[in-house]
């Protein structure tokens, strides 16, 4: 029984962690390229979740699998993410980091309140996305959909890492933050690369929304800021700007959340997560996998 | 042919470049010499779009560079080796070279081979992060990266800066070799003697305007230039 609970917690923790990791990737990629914390990123998940809420019934009535709704959610999130970048962030770029930060907070509030006007303040129940059986494994009851979401998360992260390391566009995404002027001289259109980064981050938020809704089938207008905060912690813990760091940070935060809830007390997990964050930042301010890049003279 | 006419550039209230005109004909090495702060780098930055001009015109083979999107300028065959190398420190040597060929869609292997033949040190270090290279190696990488775009004109900004006399000689012999392959060169240098010794023509820039111009060997023997820039 002890072992069963442990295994169940590991699976649940990995599932939760994979969701945070996908969201954290959005924070870290945007930070990596323009050194800005996109506080509206969490709200992109909310946008994705509401899109799922409205499109899943359409998919089902059309006789298609419910999860296909994620394609619509990705499209909507990418449009919202890119619009926020082009309309709100690009005009204030170069006006200082404080301006960018406040603009991001404003966008977050704007999206949440816009959602409240459009969708109402009452929580919505998202229909079941995956109907998969539970299996017994060493006495533990495992939800196979958790394994599936964790698998999706892992595959996306591996693909993203390959994309950034191996493809021309991915390399350009790494080149731009290192030297914007040199990137321009190489023929890289810096604004296009930044917009692409936002598109990828927002698309990942839509996938995270799918994974979240399959675990907790409910959407509220403030769900994004809550999850966004935890994912932001994950990104900082792993080392903001580092893609593997975001994945590691997400998994750590997810596992801590579940394990503390199960083994200590449900109310304690935030205190322990933030405590760990403080310790990591004291010992290694750049985060677990973050690189301390010295300012160039 | 690169042609700059009546160019004016300002940094806020500071008028940095006054009515500068200069031409670089195909196949030439032209240098732009002058003291620190004369505006040499500003002129190069304006040519490749990193800095906006106030008035005047910059054309390359009849393309209006002032109206060209900065990231498109390299597609016209113009590569800029910026002052201070500006390599990508967190990428490997090979990735830096690949970035140099960002606009190309064809196979890079033969260009890569050429660069490695010219700079064997880069081949040895191709998997190493560029930020770990020495200053001289970084300069080689910056030149190699620019060559990867197969340019017809190369703009070089202070290639000798911070290098030992031996490496300065090496970098200048590389410029000559590159030029022999048919690449036009516009060279910005504080090391006026070295620059003039390899150039066809030169312009002398003084606090934002051209004070002298002519054949490089004439300027090399000009009393005023000797006094002001050659330390003779």
XYZ file of C-alpha atoms in Angstrom:
529
model
C 0.000 0.000 0.000
C 2.869 2.336 0.857
C 4.544 1.536 -2.424
C 1.286 1.945 -4.309
C 0.796 5.427 -2.892
C 4.356 6.312 -3.734
C 4.060 5.174 -7.339
C 0.775 6.977 -7.712
C 2.343 10.145 -6.354
C 5.272 9.881 -8.752
C 2.919 9.520 -11.714
C 0.686 12.354 -10.552
C 3.706 14.512 -9.806
C 5.213 13.911 -13.241
C 1.886 14.720 -14.857
C 1.609 17.944 -12.881
C 5.263 18.686 -13.506
C 4.951 18.194 -17.255
C 2.155 20.792 -17.306
C 4.276 23.291 -15.365
C 7.272 22.501 -17.528
C 5.368 23.290 -20.734
C 4.206 26.599 -19.289
C 7.657 27.357 -17.895
C 9.089 26.837 -21.389
C 6.963 29.735 -22.603
C 8.343 32.030 -19.891
C 11.890 30.924 -20.387
C 11.927 31.141 -24.186
C 10.552 34.676 -24.172
C 12.898 35.677 -21.359
C 15.785 34.067 -23.192
C 15.218 36.138 -26.282
C 14.140 39.570 -24.998
C 14.968 39.421 -21.271
C 11.381 40.116 -20.361
C 9.014 38.232 -18.080
C 5.785 37.835 -20.025
C 3.307 37.895 -17.157
C 0.452 37.428 -19.601
C 1.829 34.004 -20.515
C -0.208 32.252 -17.810
C -3.338 33.787 -19.268
C -2.603 32.193 -22.636
C -3.368 28.870 -20.891
C -6.715 30.273 -19.793
C -7.387 31.288 -23.399
C -6.464 27.747 -24.469
C -8.696 26.195 -21.808
C -11.737 28.251 -22.822
C -11.101 27.407 -26.452
C -11.121 23.734 -25.484
C -14.334 24.232 -23.507
C -16.067 25.632 -26.590
C -14.553 23.396 -29.269
C -14.569 19.955 -27.599
C -18.379 19.623 -27.875
C -18.089 20.600 -31.548
C -15.446 17.917 -32.095
C -17.529 15.307 -30.326
C -20.695 16.175 -32.247
C -18.686 15.985 -35.460
C -17.643 12.472 -34.473
C -13.987 13.328 -34.017
C -11.785 12.618 -30.983
C -12.060 15.352 -28.338
C -8.326 15.971 -28.130
C -8.298 17.272 -31.729
C -9.729 20.450 -30.211
C -6.161 21.196 -29.142
C -5.372 22.146 -32.739
C -7.956 24.929 -32.556
C -6.648 25.875 -29.104
C -3.082 26.086 -30.416
C -4.228 28.294 -33.288
C -6.179 30.616 -30.992
C -3.344 30.833 -28.453
C -0.785 31.557 -31.162
C -2.983 34.338 -32.552
C -3.491 35.829 -29.080
C 0.203 35.485 -28.172
C 1.446 37.041 -31.392
C -1.130 39.838 -31.194
C -0.087 40.677 -27.633
C 3.552 40.756 -28.757
C 3.002 42.914 -31.814
C 0.366 45.275 -30.401
C 1.485 45.665 -26.782
C 5.103 44.598 -26.335
C 6.816 45.634 -29.554
C 5.910 49.344 -29.238
C 7.496 49.548 -25.774
C 10.590 47.537 -26.644
C 13.691 49.563 -25.903
C 11.853 51.701 -23.347
C 13.388 49.866 -20.411
C 12.587 46.677 -18.574
C 10.215 48.328 -16.088
C 7.967 49.544 -18.909
C 7.924 46.049 -20.429
C 7.135 44.467 -17.057
C 4.212 46.802 -16.379
C 2.908 46.309 -19.920
C 2.996 42.545 -19.358
C 1.107 42.844 -16.060
C -1.435 45.070 -17.771
C -1.906 42.538 -20.571
C -2.446 39.812 -17.982
C -5.191 41.819 -16.245
C -6.679 42.808 -19.586
C -6.929 39.203 -20.804
C -8.432 37.989 -17.510
C -11.057 40.696 -17.447
C -11.806 40.365 -21.132
C -12.390 36.655 -20.515
C -14.738 37.479 -17.669
C -16.760 39.752 -19.958
C -16.823 37.226 -22.788
C -17.272 33.973 -20.876
C -18.802 35.053 -17.579
C -17.365 34.723 -14.070
C -18.704 31.236 -13.373
C -16.302 28.306 -13.747
C -16.924 26.095 -16.752
C -16.677 22.307 -16.814
C -14.603 20.970 -19.666
C -15.898 17.659 -21.065
C -13.665 14.622 -20.706
C -10.837 14.740 -23.207
C -9.282 11.316 -22.912
C -11.397 8.328 -21.909
C -8.672 5.899 -21.014
C -8.849 2.994 -18.584
C -7.096 2.866 -15.252
C -4.589 0.092 -14.741
C -3.321 -1.655 -11.653
C 0.410 -1.526 -11.243
C 1.997 -2.990 -8.101
C -1.206 -2.293 -6.255
C -1.434 1.312 -7.433
C -4.349 2.539 -9.500
C -2.846 4.467 -12.352
C -4.690 6.776 -14.666
C -3.274 5.989 -18.078
C -4.231 9.473 -19.246
C -1.615 10.814 -16.813
C 1.004 8.702 -18.505
C -0.246 9.957 -21.837
C -0.039 13.639 -20.878
C 3.395 13.113 -19.393
C 4.428 11.363 -22.611
C 3.102 14.220 -24.748
C 4.970 16.705 -22.577
C 8.217 14.728 -22.815
C 7.979 14.385 -26.598
C 7.305 18.107 -27.035
C 10.263 19.006 -24.874
C 12.595 16.719 -26.802
C 11.332 18.099 -30.115
C 11.785 21.651 -28.868
C 15.327 20.950 -27.766
C 16.130 19.417 -31.161
C 14.491 22.368 -32.893
C 16.605 24.904 -31.006
C 19.844 22.937 -31.394
C 19.561 21.652 -34.935
C 17.376 23.843 -37.127
C 18.348 27.116 -38.725
C 15.394 28.942 -37.176
C 16.199 27.468 -33.768
C 19.810 28.570 -34.058
C 18.673 32.052 -35.041
C 16.532 32.058 -31.899
C 19.663 31.385 -29.886
C 21.732 33.922 -31.838
C 19.371 36.902 -31.388
C 19.681 37.229 -27.580
C 23.451 36.808 -27.792
C 23.925 39.684 -30.208
C 21.034 41.504 -31.852
C 23.219 43.684 -34.082
C 25.292 40.801 -35.366
C 22.099 38.805 -35.935
C 20.736 41.610 -38.095
C 23.983 41.703 -40.051
C 23.635 37.960 -40.687
C 20.252 38.625 -42.290
C 18.152 37.534 -39.314
C 14.994 39.625 -39.015
C 15.081 40.083 -35.247
C 11.419 41.056 -34.818
C 10.273 38.032 -36.807
C 12.345 35.752 -34.591
C 10.856 37.344 -31.472
C 7.340 36.913 -32.856
C 8.107 33.271 -33.700
C 9.266 32.743 -30.128
C 5.982 34.122 -28.822
C 4.083 31.888 -31.236
C 5.900 28.779 -30.013
C 5.482 29.737 -26.351
C 1.752 30.385 -26.825
C 1.296 27.128 -28.720
C 2.925 25.283 -25.827
C 0.502 27.043 -23.475
C -2.386 25.579 -25.487
C -0.939 22.084 -25.118
C -0.496 22.737 -21.404
C -4.155 23.765 -21.281
C -5.136 20.437 -22.833
C -3.074 18.536 -20.301
C -4.410 20.598 -17.426
C -8.044 20.215 -18.503
C -7.692 16.478 -18.899
C -6.526 16.338 -15.259
C -8.718 19.095 -13.773
C -11.660 19.542 -16.152
C -12.554 23.067 -15.128
C -11.728 26.498 -16.407
C -11.907 29.831 -14.656
C -10.765 33.237 -15.809
C -8.012 33.419 -13.175
C -6.669 29.892 -13.708
C -3.839 31.233 -15.855
C -2.373 33.594 -13.330
C -2.336 30.896 -10.641
C -0.654 28.327 -12.841
C 1.497 30.938 -14.496
C 2.930 31.900 -11.134
C 3.895 28.301 -10.322
C 5.360 27.785 -13.764
C 7.276 31.035 -13.427
C 8.716 29.725 -10.149
C 9.630 26.550 -12.040
C 11.395 28.525 -14.761
C 13.381 30.569 -12.233
C 14.199 27.485 -10.160
C 15.539 25.638 -13.214
C 17.375 28.698 -14.480
C 15.415 31.248 -16.460
C 16.434 31.396 -20.107
C 17.451 27.728 -20.104
C 15.156 25.263 -21.881
C 16.360 22.153 -20.010
C 16.155 24.265 -16.842
C 12.467 24.979 -17.453
C 11.766 21.272 -17.929
C 13.659 20.312 -14.782
C 12.141 23.152 -12.768
C 8.629 22.197 -13.918
C 9.075 18.577 -12.904
C 10.572 19.541 -9.541
C 7.719 21.940 -8.741
C 5.110 19.383 -9.864
C 6.614 16.548 -7.839
C 6.984 18.712 -4.737
C 3.375 19.828 -5.014
C 2.006 16.289 -5.177
C 4.375 14.774 -2.625
C 3.815 17.490 -0.068
C 0.054 17.218 -0.568
C 0.149 13.459 -0.053
C 2.830 13.020 2.588
C 2.871 16.252 4.590
C -0.240 18.374 4.357
C -2.082 19.885 1.384
C -1.619 23.426 2.637
C 2.142 23.219 2.850
C 3.233 22.713 -0.713
C 3.442 26.384 -1.655
C 5.518 27.232 1.403
C 7.886 24.376 0.610
C 8.126 25.224 -3.108
C 8.877 28.878 -2.409
C 11.263 27.903 0.377
C 13.174 25.710 -2.035
C 13.220 28.546 -4.560
C 14.717 30.888 -1.992
C 17.381 28.354 -1.053
C 18.306 27.681 -4.685
C 18.485 31.399 -5.445
C 20.691 31.966 -2.397
C 23.083 29.193 -3.389
C 22.943 29.639 -7.169
C 21.216 32.862 -8.225
C 21.076 31.827 -11.872
C 18.950 28.753 -11.024
C 19.786 25.047 -11.123
C 20.777 24.852 -14.788
C 21.107 28.572 -15.480
C 24.318 29.989 -16.790
C 25.701 33.109 -15.266
C 26.409 35.044 -18.417
C 28.569 38.015 -17.551
C 27.646 41.331 -19.105
C 29.739 41.979 -22.165
C 31.832 45.119 -22.205
C 29.697 50.054 -56.574
C 29.024 51.454 -53.136
C 28.242 55.129 -53.119
C 27.660 57.377 -50.116
C 26.467 60.913 -50.883
C 26.092 63.898 -48.548
C 25.450 61.659 -45.585
C 24.423 63.230 -42.277
C 23.974 61.195 -39.116
C 23.116 62.359 -35.596
C 23.023 60.860 -32.141
C 20.280 62.954 -30.564
C 21.558 66.516 -30.560
C 25.063 65.482 -31.549
C 25.655 65.804 -35.251
C 28.191 63.026 -35.782
C 28.563 62.834 -39.574
C 28.562 65.960 -41.770
C 27.930 65.709 -45.518
C 30.169 62.695 -46.028
C 30.492 61.396 -49.572
C 32.587 58.431 -50.575
C 32.682 55.796 -53.282
C 33.997 52.269 -53.358
C 34.363 50.865 -56.864
C 34.108 47.160 -57.523
C 37.413 45.423 -57.009
C 38.979 48.133 -54.863
C 40.276 48.161 -51.338
C 39.303 51.521 -49.900
C 40.132 52.548 -46.391
C 38.560 55.072 -44.140
C 41.074 56.269 -41.596
C 40.792 58.699 -38.754
C 41.163 59.153 -35.034
C 39.030 57.582 -32.361
C 35.566 59.135 -32.383
C 35.838 60.603 -35.881
C 32.709 58.713 -36.954
C 34.174 55.839 -38.953
C 32.075 53.154 -37.292
C 28.959 55.334 -37.533
C 29.401 55.489 -41.298
C 29.650 51.696 -41.564
C 26.657 51.262 -39.273
C 24.634 53.623 -41.433
C 25.623 51.763 -44.591
C 24.402 48.436 -43.206
C 21.311 49.897 -41.560
C 22.276 49.515 -37.903
C 22.033 53.300 -37.587
C 19.477 55.583 -39.211
C 20.713 58.422 -41.408
C 19.384 61.938 -41.119
C 19.862 62.863 -44.751
C 21.882 61.884 -47.782
C 21.959 58.681 -49.762
C 23.703 55.324 -49.633
C 23.445 53.064 -52.662
C 25.009 49.750 -53.526
C 24.644 48.604 -57.138
C 21.647 50.937 -57.508
C 19.921 49.593 -54.386
C 18.947 52.322 -51.948
C 20.408 50.993 -48.692
C 18.740 53.640 -46.537
C 15.369 52.284 -47.648
C 16.382 48.627 -47.312
C 15.322 46.627 -44.266
C 18.620 46.116 -42.323
C 18.357 42.328 -42.298
C 17.994 42.330 -46.101
C 21.233 44.211 -46.767
C 23.355 41.059 -46.601
C 21.252 39.583 -49.412
C 22.614 42.324 -51.699
C 26.081 40.823 -51.280
C 27.309 43.108 -48.514
C 28.870 41.583 -45.416
C 29.907 43.634 -42.399
C 32.559 42.497 -39.940
C 31.705 44.705 -36.972
C 34.090 46.390 -34.605
C 34.796 44.146 -31.634
C 34.039 40.980 -33.697
C 30.478 40.492 -32.379
C 30.649 36.739 -32.717
C 27.947 34.689 -30.959
C 29.802 33.700 -27.771
C 27.388 30.968 -26.673
C 27.431 29.141 -30.001
C 30.099 26.866 -31.368
C 32.532 28.023 -34.035
C 30.683 25.923 -36.584
C 27.299 27.340 -35.584
C 28.709 30.853 -35.914
C 29.766 30.034 -39.461
C 26.318 28.599 -40.171
C 24.770 31.843 -38.941
C 27.006 33.694 -41.400
C 25.290 31.717 -44.144
C 21.825 32.303 -42.676
C 20.485 33.788 -45.926
C 21.764 30.921 -48.056
C 19.599 27.955 -48.890
C 22.210 25.923 -50.786
C 24.754 23.456 -49.462
C 27.310 25.058 -47.144
C 29.937 22.315 -47.065
C 32.232 23.757 -49.728
C 32.172 27.247 -48.182
C 32.752 25.734 -44.780
C 35.735 23.839 -46.157
C 37.163 27.003 -47.705
C 36.905 28.898 -44.427
C 38.530 26.037 -42.542
C 41.342 25.893 -45.087
C 41.939 29.589 -44.707
C 41.710 29.435 -40.914
C 42.956 26.019 -39.735
C 42.660 27.153 -36.110
C 38.913 27.449 -36.542
C 38.724 23.890 -37.797
C 40.550 22.650 -34.725
C 38.074 24.498 -32.553
C 34.909 24.011 -34.521
C 33.009 22.350 -31.666
C 34.207 24.873 -29.119
C 32.064 27.791 -27.927
C 33.141 30.923 -29.756
C 33.300 32.893 -26.503
C 36.242 30.755 -25.407
C 38.406 31.730 -28.389
C 41.274 34.206 -28.134
C 40.847 37.696 -29.583
C 42.733 36.806 -32.741
C 40.734 33.629 -33.263
C 37.514 35.552 -32.727
C 38.569 38.029 -35.396
C 39.293 35.122 -37.771
C 35.873 33.729 -36.945
C 34.211 37.094 -37.587
C 35.890 37.269 -41.009
C 35.119 33.625 -41.761
C 31.504 34.123 -40.747
C 31.194 37.124 -43.074
C 32.708 35.125 -45.958
C 30.110 32.387 -45.475
C 27.484 34.654 -47.046
C 29.577 34.758 -50.267
C 29.700 38.561 -50.259
C 30.763 40.760 -53.146
C 31.793 43.543 -50.767
C 33.203 43.235 -47.289
C 32.961 46.069 -44.754
C 35.587 45.650 -42.073
C 35.564 47.712 -38.910
C 38.865 47.940 -37.011
C 39.988 44.382 -37.691
C 43.325 45.067 -36.005
C 41.821 46.318 -32.745
C 43.282 44.654 -29.684
C 45.497 42.271 -31.632
C 49.236 41.714 -31.281
C 51.450 43.132 -34.085
C 51.942 39.627 -35.442
C 48.227 38.981 -35.651
C 47.659 42.426 -37.162
C 49.997 41.416 -39.992
C 48.163 38.152 -40.400
C 44.750 39.772 -40.528
C 45.944 42.270 -43.135
C 47.381 39.510 -45.286
C 44.006 37.764 -45.018
C 42.276 40.942 -46.200
C 44.624 41.021 -49.199
C 43.888 37.375 -50.001
C 40.153 37.906 -49.716
C 40.487 40.884 -52.036
C 42.464 38.797 -54.547
C 39.476 36.482 -54.791
C 37.484 39.349 -56.174
C 35.821 40.733 -53.060
C 35.683 44.518 -52.767
C 36.786 45.802 -49.369
C 35.895 48.912 -47.398
C 38.250 49.005 -44.460
C 37.875 51.203 -41.400
C 41.073 51.471 -39.405
C 42.906 53.457 -36.793
C 46.089 51.719 -37.828
C 46.458 54.093 -40.752
C 49.868 52.880 -41.873
C 48.786 49.275 -42.281
C 45.489 50.260 -43.859
C 47.094 52.580 -46.396
C 49.742 50.017 -47.282
C 47.174 47.569 -48.646
C 44.586 50.022 -50.019
C 44.003 51.468 -53.470
C 42.415 54.628 -52.183
C 41.603 56.163 -48.834
C 39.506 58.803 -47.121
C 40.590 60.639 -44.005
C 37.753 61.353 -41.599
C 38.093 64.138 -39.054
C 35.325 64.842 -36.508
C 32.602 63.714 -38.864
C 33.710 65.109 -42.177
C 36.117 63.990 -44.876
C 39.224 66.137 -44.664
C 41.293 64.411 -47.336
C 41.015 61.694 -49.911
C 43.114 60.196 -52.652
C 45.310 57.326 -53.741
C 46.625 55.409 -50.742
C 50.298 55.768 -51.644
C 49.916 59.539 -52.061
C 48.316 59.834 -48.639
C 51.038 57.642 -47.208
C 53.562 60.277 -48.343
C 51.465 63.301 -47.452
C 53.157 65.419 -44.792
C 49.914 66.201 -42.971
C 48.804 62.586 -42.872
C 52.256 61.517 -41.762
C 52.152 63.925 -38.871
C 48.595 63.312 -37.764
C 48.119 59.586 -38.337
C 51.369 57.838 -39.003
C 53.331 59.249 -36.104
C 56.256 60.173 -38.344
